[in-house]
XYZ file of C-alpha atoms in Angstrom:
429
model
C -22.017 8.540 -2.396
C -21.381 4.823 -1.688
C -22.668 2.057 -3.156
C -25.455 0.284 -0.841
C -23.982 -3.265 0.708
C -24.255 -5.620 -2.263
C -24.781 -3.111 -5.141
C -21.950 -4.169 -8.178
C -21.842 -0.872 -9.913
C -19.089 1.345 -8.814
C -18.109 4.657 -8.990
C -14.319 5.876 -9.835
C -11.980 7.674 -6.894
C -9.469 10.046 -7.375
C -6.230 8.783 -6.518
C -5.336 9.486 -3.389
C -2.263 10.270 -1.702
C -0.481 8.294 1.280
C 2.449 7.512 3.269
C 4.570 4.965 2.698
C 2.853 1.915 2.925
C 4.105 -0.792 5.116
C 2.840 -4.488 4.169
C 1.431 -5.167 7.905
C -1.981 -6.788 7.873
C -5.180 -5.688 9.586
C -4.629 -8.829 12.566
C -1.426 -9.536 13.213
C -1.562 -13.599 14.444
C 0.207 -14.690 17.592
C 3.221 -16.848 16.025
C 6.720 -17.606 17.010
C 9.383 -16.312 14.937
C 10.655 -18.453 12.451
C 7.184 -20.081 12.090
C 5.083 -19.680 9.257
C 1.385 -21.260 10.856
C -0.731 -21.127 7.660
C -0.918 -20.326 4.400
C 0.670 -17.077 3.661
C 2.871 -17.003 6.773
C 1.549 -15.606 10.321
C -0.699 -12.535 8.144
C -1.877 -14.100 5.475
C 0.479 -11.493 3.141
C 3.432 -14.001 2.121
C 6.058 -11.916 4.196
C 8.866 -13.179 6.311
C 9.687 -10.670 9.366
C 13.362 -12.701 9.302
C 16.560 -10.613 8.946
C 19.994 -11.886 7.939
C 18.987 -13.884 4.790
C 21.487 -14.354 2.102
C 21.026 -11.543 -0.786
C 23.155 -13.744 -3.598
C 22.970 -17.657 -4.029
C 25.215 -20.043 -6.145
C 24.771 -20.947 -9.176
C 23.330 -24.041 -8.001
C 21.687 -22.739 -5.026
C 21.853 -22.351 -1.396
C 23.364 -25.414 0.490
C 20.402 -27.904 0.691
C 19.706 -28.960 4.745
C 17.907 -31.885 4.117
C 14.997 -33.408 1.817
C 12.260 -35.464 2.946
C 9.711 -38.255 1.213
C 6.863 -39.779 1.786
C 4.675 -36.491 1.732
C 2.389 -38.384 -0.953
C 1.042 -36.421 -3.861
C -0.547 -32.146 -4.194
C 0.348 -29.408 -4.565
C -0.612 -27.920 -0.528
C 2.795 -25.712 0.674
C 3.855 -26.116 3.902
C 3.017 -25.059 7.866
C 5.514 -24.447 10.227
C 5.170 -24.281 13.759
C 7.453 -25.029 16.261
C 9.603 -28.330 15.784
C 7.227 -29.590 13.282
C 6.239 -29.188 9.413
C 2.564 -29.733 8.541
C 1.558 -30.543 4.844
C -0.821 -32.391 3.258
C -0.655 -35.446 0.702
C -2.187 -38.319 -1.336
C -1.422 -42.187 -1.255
C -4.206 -44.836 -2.738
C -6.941 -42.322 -2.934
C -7.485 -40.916 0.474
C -5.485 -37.401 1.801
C -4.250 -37.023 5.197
C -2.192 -33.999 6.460
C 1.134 -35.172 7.205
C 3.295 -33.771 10.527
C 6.637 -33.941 9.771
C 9.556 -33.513 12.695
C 11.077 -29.972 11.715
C 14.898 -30.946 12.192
C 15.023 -33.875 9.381
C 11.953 -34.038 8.112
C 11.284 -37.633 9.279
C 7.331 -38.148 8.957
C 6.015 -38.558 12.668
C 1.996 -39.056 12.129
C 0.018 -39.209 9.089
C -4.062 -38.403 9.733
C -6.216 -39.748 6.818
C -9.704 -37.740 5.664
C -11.282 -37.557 2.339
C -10.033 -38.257 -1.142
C -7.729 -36.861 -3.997
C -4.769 -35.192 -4.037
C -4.826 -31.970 -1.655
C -4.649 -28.384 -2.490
C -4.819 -27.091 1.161
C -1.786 -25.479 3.494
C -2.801 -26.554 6.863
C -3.526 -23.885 9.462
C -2.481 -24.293 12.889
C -3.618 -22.917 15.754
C -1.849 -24.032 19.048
C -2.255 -27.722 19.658
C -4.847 -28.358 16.434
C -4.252 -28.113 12.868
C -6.888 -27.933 10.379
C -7.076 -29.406 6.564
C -9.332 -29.323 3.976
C -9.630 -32.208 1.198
C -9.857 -31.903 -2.446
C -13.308 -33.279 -1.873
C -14.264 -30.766 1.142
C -13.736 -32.337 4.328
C -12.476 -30.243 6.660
C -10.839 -31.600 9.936
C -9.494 -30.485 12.956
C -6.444 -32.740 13.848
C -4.365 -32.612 17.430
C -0.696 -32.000 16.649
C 0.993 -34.095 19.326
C -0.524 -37.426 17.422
C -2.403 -37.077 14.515
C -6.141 -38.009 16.168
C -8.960 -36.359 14.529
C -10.516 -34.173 17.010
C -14.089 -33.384 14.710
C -14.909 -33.016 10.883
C -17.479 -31.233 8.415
C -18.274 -32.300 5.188
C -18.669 -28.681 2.695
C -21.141 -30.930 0.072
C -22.832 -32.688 2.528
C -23.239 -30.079 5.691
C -23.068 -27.100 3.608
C -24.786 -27.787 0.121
C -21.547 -27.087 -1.698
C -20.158 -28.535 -4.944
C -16.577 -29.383 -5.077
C -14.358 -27.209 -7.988
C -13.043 -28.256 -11.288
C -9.995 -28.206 -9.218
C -10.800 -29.293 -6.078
C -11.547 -26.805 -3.139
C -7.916 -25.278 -2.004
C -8.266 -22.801 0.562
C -6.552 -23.043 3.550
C -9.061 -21.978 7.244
C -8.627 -18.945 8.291
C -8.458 -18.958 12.330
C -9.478 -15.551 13.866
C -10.156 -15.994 18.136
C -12.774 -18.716 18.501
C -14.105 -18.805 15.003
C -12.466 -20.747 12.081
C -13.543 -19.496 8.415
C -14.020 -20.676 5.029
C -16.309 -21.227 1.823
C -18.229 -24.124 0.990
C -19.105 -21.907 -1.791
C -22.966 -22.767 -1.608
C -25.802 -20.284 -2.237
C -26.737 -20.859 1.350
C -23.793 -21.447 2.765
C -20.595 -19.121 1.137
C -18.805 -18.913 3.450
C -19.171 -20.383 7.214
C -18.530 -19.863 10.970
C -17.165 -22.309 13.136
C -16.484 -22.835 16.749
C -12.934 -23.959 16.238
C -13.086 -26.165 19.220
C -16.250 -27.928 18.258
C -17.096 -27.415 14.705
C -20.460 -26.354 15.474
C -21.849 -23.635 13.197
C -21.636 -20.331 14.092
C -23.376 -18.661 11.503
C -23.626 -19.233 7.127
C -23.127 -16.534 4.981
C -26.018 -16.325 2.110
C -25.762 -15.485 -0.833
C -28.581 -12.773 -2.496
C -30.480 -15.847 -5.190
C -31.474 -12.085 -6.840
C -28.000 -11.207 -7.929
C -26.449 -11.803 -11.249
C -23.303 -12.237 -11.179
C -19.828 -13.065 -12.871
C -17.966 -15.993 -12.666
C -17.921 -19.328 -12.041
C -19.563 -19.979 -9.079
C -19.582 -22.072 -5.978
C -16.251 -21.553 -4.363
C -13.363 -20.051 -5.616
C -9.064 -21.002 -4.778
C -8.037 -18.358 -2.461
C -8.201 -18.268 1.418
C -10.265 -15.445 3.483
C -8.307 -12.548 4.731
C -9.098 -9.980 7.524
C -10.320 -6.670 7.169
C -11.198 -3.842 9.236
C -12.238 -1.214 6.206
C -14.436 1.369 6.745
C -14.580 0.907 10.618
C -15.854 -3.077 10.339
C -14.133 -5.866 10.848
C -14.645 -8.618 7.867
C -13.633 -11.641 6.495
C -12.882 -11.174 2.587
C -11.996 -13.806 -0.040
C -12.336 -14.253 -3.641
C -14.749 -16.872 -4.211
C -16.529 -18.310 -7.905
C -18.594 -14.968 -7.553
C -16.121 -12.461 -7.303
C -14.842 -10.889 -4.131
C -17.134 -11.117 -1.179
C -17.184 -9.848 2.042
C -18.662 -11.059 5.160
C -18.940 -9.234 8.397
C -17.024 -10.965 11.289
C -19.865 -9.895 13.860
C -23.009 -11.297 12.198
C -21.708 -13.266 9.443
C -24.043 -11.584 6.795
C -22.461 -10.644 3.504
C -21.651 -7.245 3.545
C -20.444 -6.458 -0.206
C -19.525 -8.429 -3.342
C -17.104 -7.111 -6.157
C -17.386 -9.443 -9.473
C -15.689 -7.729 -11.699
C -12.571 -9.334 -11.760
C -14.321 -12.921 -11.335
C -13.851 -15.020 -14.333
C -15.649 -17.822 -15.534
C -12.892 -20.515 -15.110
C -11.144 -20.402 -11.930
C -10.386 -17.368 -9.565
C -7.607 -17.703 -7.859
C -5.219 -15.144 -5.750
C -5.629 -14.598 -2.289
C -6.502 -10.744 -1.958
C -4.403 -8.032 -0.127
C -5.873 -6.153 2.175
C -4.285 -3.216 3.746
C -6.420 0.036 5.796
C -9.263 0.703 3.549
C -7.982 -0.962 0.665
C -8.249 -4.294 -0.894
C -6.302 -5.218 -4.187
C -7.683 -8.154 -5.649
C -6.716 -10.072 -9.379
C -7.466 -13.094 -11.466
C -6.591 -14.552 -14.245
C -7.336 -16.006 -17.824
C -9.378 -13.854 -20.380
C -11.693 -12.169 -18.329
C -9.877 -11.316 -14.891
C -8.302 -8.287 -14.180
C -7.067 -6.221 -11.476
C -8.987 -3.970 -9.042
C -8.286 -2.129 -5.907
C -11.401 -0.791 -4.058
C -11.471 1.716 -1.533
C -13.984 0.376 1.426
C -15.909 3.236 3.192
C -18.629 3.503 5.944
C -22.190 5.231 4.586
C -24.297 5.565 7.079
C -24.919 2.148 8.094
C -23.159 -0.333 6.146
C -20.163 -0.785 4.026
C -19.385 0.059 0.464
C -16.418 0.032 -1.913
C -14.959 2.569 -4.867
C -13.185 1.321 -7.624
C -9.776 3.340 -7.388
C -8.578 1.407 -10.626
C -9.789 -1.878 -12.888
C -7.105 -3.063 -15.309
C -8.577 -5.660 -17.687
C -6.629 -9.089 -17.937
C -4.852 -8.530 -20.859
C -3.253 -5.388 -19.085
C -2.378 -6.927 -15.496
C -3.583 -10.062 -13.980
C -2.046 -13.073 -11.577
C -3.271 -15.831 -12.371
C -1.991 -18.175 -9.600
C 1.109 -17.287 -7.792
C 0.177 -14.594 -5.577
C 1.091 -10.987 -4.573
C 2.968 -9.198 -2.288
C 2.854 -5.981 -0.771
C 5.917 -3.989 0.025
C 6.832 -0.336 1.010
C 4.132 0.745 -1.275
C 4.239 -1.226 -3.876
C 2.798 -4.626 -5.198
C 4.897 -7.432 -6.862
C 3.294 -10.229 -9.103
C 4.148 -12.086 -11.551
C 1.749 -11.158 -14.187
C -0.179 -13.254 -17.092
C -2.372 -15.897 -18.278
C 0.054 -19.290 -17.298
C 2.863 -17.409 -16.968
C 4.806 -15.160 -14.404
C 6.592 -11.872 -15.791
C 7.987 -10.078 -13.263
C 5.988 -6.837 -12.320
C 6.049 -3.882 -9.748
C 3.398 -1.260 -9.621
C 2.415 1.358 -7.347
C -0.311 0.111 -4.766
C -2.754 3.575 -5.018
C -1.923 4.460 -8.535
C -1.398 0.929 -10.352
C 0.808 2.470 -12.048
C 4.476 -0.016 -13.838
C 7.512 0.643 -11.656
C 9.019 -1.955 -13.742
C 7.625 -4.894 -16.184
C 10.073 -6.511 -17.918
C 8.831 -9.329 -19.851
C 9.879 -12.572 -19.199
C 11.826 -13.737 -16.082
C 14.280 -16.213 -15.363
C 11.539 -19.561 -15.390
C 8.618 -20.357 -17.721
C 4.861 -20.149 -17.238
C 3.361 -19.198 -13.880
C 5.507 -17.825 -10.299
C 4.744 -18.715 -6.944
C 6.166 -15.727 -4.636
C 7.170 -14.788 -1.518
C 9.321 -12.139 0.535
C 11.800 -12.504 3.013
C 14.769 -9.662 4.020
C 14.136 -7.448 1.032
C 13.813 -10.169 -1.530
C 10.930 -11.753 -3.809
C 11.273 -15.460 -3.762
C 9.856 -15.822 -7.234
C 9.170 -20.149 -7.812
C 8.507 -20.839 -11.258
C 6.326 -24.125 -12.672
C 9.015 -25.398 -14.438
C 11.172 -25.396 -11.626
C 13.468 -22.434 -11.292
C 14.305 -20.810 -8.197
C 14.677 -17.007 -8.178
C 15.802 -14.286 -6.337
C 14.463 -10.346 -6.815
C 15.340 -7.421 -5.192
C 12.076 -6.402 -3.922
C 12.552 -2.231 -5.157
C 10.520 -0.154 -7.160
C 14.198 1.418 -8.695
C 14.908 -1.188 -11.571
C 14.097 -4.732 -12.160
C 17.081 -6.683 -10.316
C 17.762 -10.507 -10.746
C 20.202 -10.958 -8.082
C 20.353 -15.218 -8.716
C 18.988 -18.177 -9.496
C 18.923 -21.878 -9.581
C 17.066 -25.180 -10.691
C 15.815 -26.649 -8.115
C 17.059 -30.322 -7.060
C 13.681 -32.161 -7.549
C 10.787 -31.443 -10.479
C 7.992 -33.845 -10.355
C 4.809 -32.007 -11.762
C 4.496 -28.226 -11.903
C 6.059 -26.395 -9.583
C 3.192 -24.707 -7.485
C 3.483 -24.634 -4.557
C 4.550 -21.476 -2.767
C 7.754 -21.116 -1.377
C 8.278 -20.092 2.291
C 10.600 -18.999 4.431
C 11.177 -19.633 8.060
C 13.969 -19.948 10.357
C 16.077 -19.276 8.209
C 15.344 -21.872 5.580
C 13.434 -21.848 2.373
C 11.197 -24.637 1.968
C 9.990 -26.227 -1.454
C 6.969 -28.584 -1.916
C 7.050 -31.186 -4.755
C 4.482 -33.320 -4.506
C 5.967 -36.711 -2.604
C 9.354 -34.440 -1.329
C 10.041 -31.460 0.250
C 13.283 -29.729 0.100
C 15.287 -27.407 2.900
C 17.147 -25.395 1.556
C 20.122 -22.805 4.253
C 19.560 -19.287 2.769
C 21.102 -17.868 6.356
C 23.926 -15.851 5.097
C 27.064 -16.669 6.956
């Protein structure tokens, strides 16, 4: 028997057996290829569809296409759509997303809104992109010139308190509605009419429930869902892992025991009835949870917790491949691991990798793209066989840590460093 909607205590599952598992998402979103439109890429799962990639690099790298300034400073990736590169930056204060021309990198418009340096990717959706300040003002920008089409204010609007951190997720665009989490008790997460910003509908959060964590909301983005027969939004916010259904916008089911009391982090995979979700520091952990239909709503099974000593991403992410999930694992740091997605169970761990402290990752062509904070660029055969380094490199430009997540798209890998961004040619030849 399933636990009723919003219920925390779980009950175990017997590992169950499947197919091979592919890394597809639940909504596959309309995007050109070679464009990566949000956070994530075009599913929200940091894969790259692209073929032909190079499998080795030099010893110093892949050739490097071009590198840009003037992106000011944060730690937001990069969008890609089209002929242009969306980020977001810092000068004197205030935060703009920044549209850069795709070919050189030249910076065409820059579109100023609220203060501090950004955490957000930009999401864009045809001829708008939308960013979200450090201080929670989320605007809708036209693409073609940088005018700001309508704005929301999270603490304001929506009752919510920004981070330690700053708020950092990146909108999630499904149809008509955009979503994300002010991270209030009245307001978790939100509903908007992408085209207006009017309010849709506010997720509420139970005032009854105890729960881990540290509140408000959390560092990843929302995902979609369609476990158990219902479509839902799902993100890990200061509570834990919630889930909100995409019809009525009511919170369907909340997971907390992962949440930790500092900062919770990694986006969560989501893939059929599953959802694999981590965070870091002391009291994280790892979960997957099995979502099934029972009667009339939605519950989840614990398949498997691993505390955070055992297996935990802090930041960095976590990909999903043929079966298996890669991470880098542990408290500020990112040791390479591979474990089976239904069993949790080590393909390989290890220890250290090629950088120091945490990994940024991302897939392309068979490959983890594994970006380390101290700056070191490298390159993992993404198989469950044996551990396999197949290269890396330093990259050319280290201003802070090196955060940001890589992507890949067209052919190119793109790094973020807080004023620059470098191209780098990983087409083989």
């Amino acid at each position: 028997m399933l636990r009723s909607r919003i219920r925390l205590s779980c009950l175990p599952l017997g590992l169950l057996v499947l197919g091979a598992l592919s890394a597809s998402a639940s909504l596959v979103l309309a995007a050109d290829v070679g464009d990566w439109p949000r956070w994530r890429g075009p599913n929200g799962d940091g894969i790259c569809e692209e073929k032909g990639l190079l499998t080795q690099w030099p010893s110093d790298g892949p050739p490097l296409a071009f590198q840009s300034k003037g992106l000011g400073g944060g730690f937001s990736s990069v969008s890609i759509a089209g002929d242009r590169i969306f980020t977001m930056g810092e000068a004197n204060g205030s935060s703009s997303i920044v549209c850069l021309n795709r070919k050189d990198g030249s910076v065409l418009w820059k579109s100023p809104f609220g203060r501090g340096e950004p955490n957000c990717t930009p999401t864009v959706d045809d001829d708008r992109v939308y960013g979200l300040s450090r201080d929670g003002v989320l605007a809708c920008i036209n693409t073609s010139d940088g005018r700001v089409l309508w704005q929301k204010n999270f603490v304001s609007d929506f009752g919510g308190s920004e981070p330690t951190w700053g708020y950092s997720e990146s909108p999630l665009i499904d149809g008509n509605t955009l979503v994300c989490t002010p991270g209030s008790q009245q307001a978790h997460l939100i509903g908007l009419d992408k085209m207006t910003g009017r309010v849709l509908w506010q997720a509420a959060l139970d005032s009854s429930l105890q729960l881990r964590g540290h509140g408000g909301a959390g560092y990843a983005s929302p995902v979609i869902s369609n476990g158990g027969g219902v479509k839902q939004y799902i993100t890990l916010t200061g509570k834990g892992v919630v889930s909100v259904d995409a019809k009525s916008g009511k919170i369907i089911w909340i997971y907390d025991k992962i949440s930790n009391g500092t900062a919770n982090i990694p986006t969560p995979i989501v893939f059929k009835d599953y959802v694999l979700c981590s965070s870091g520091y002391d009291d994280g952990g790892t979960a997957l949870l099995k979502l099934a239909k029972n009667r009339n709503t939605i519950g989840w099974q614990e398949v498997y917790y691993f505390p955070a000593k055992q297996t935990q991403n802090h930041h960095g992410g976590m990909i999903l491949h043929n079966g298996h999930v890669y991470m880098g694992h542990g408290h500020n740091n990112g040791f390479p691991l591979c474990m089976n997605f239904m069993s949790g169970k080590d393909a390989w761990r290890p220890g250290r990798g090629p950088g120091q402290e945490s990994a940024a990752i991302a897939f392309a062509d068979g490959h983890l793209y594994f970006r380390y904070q101290n700056g070191v660029m490298a390159l993992i055969e993404a198989t469950p066989s044996a551990y396999k380094l197949k290269s890396k490199f330093k990259l050319a430009v280290v201003n802070r840590e090196s955060w940001p997540h890589p992507v890949i798209a067209g052919g190119m890998l793109y790094i973020r460093d807080q004023d620059d961004l470098l191209v780098y040619d990983v087409r083989a030849k």
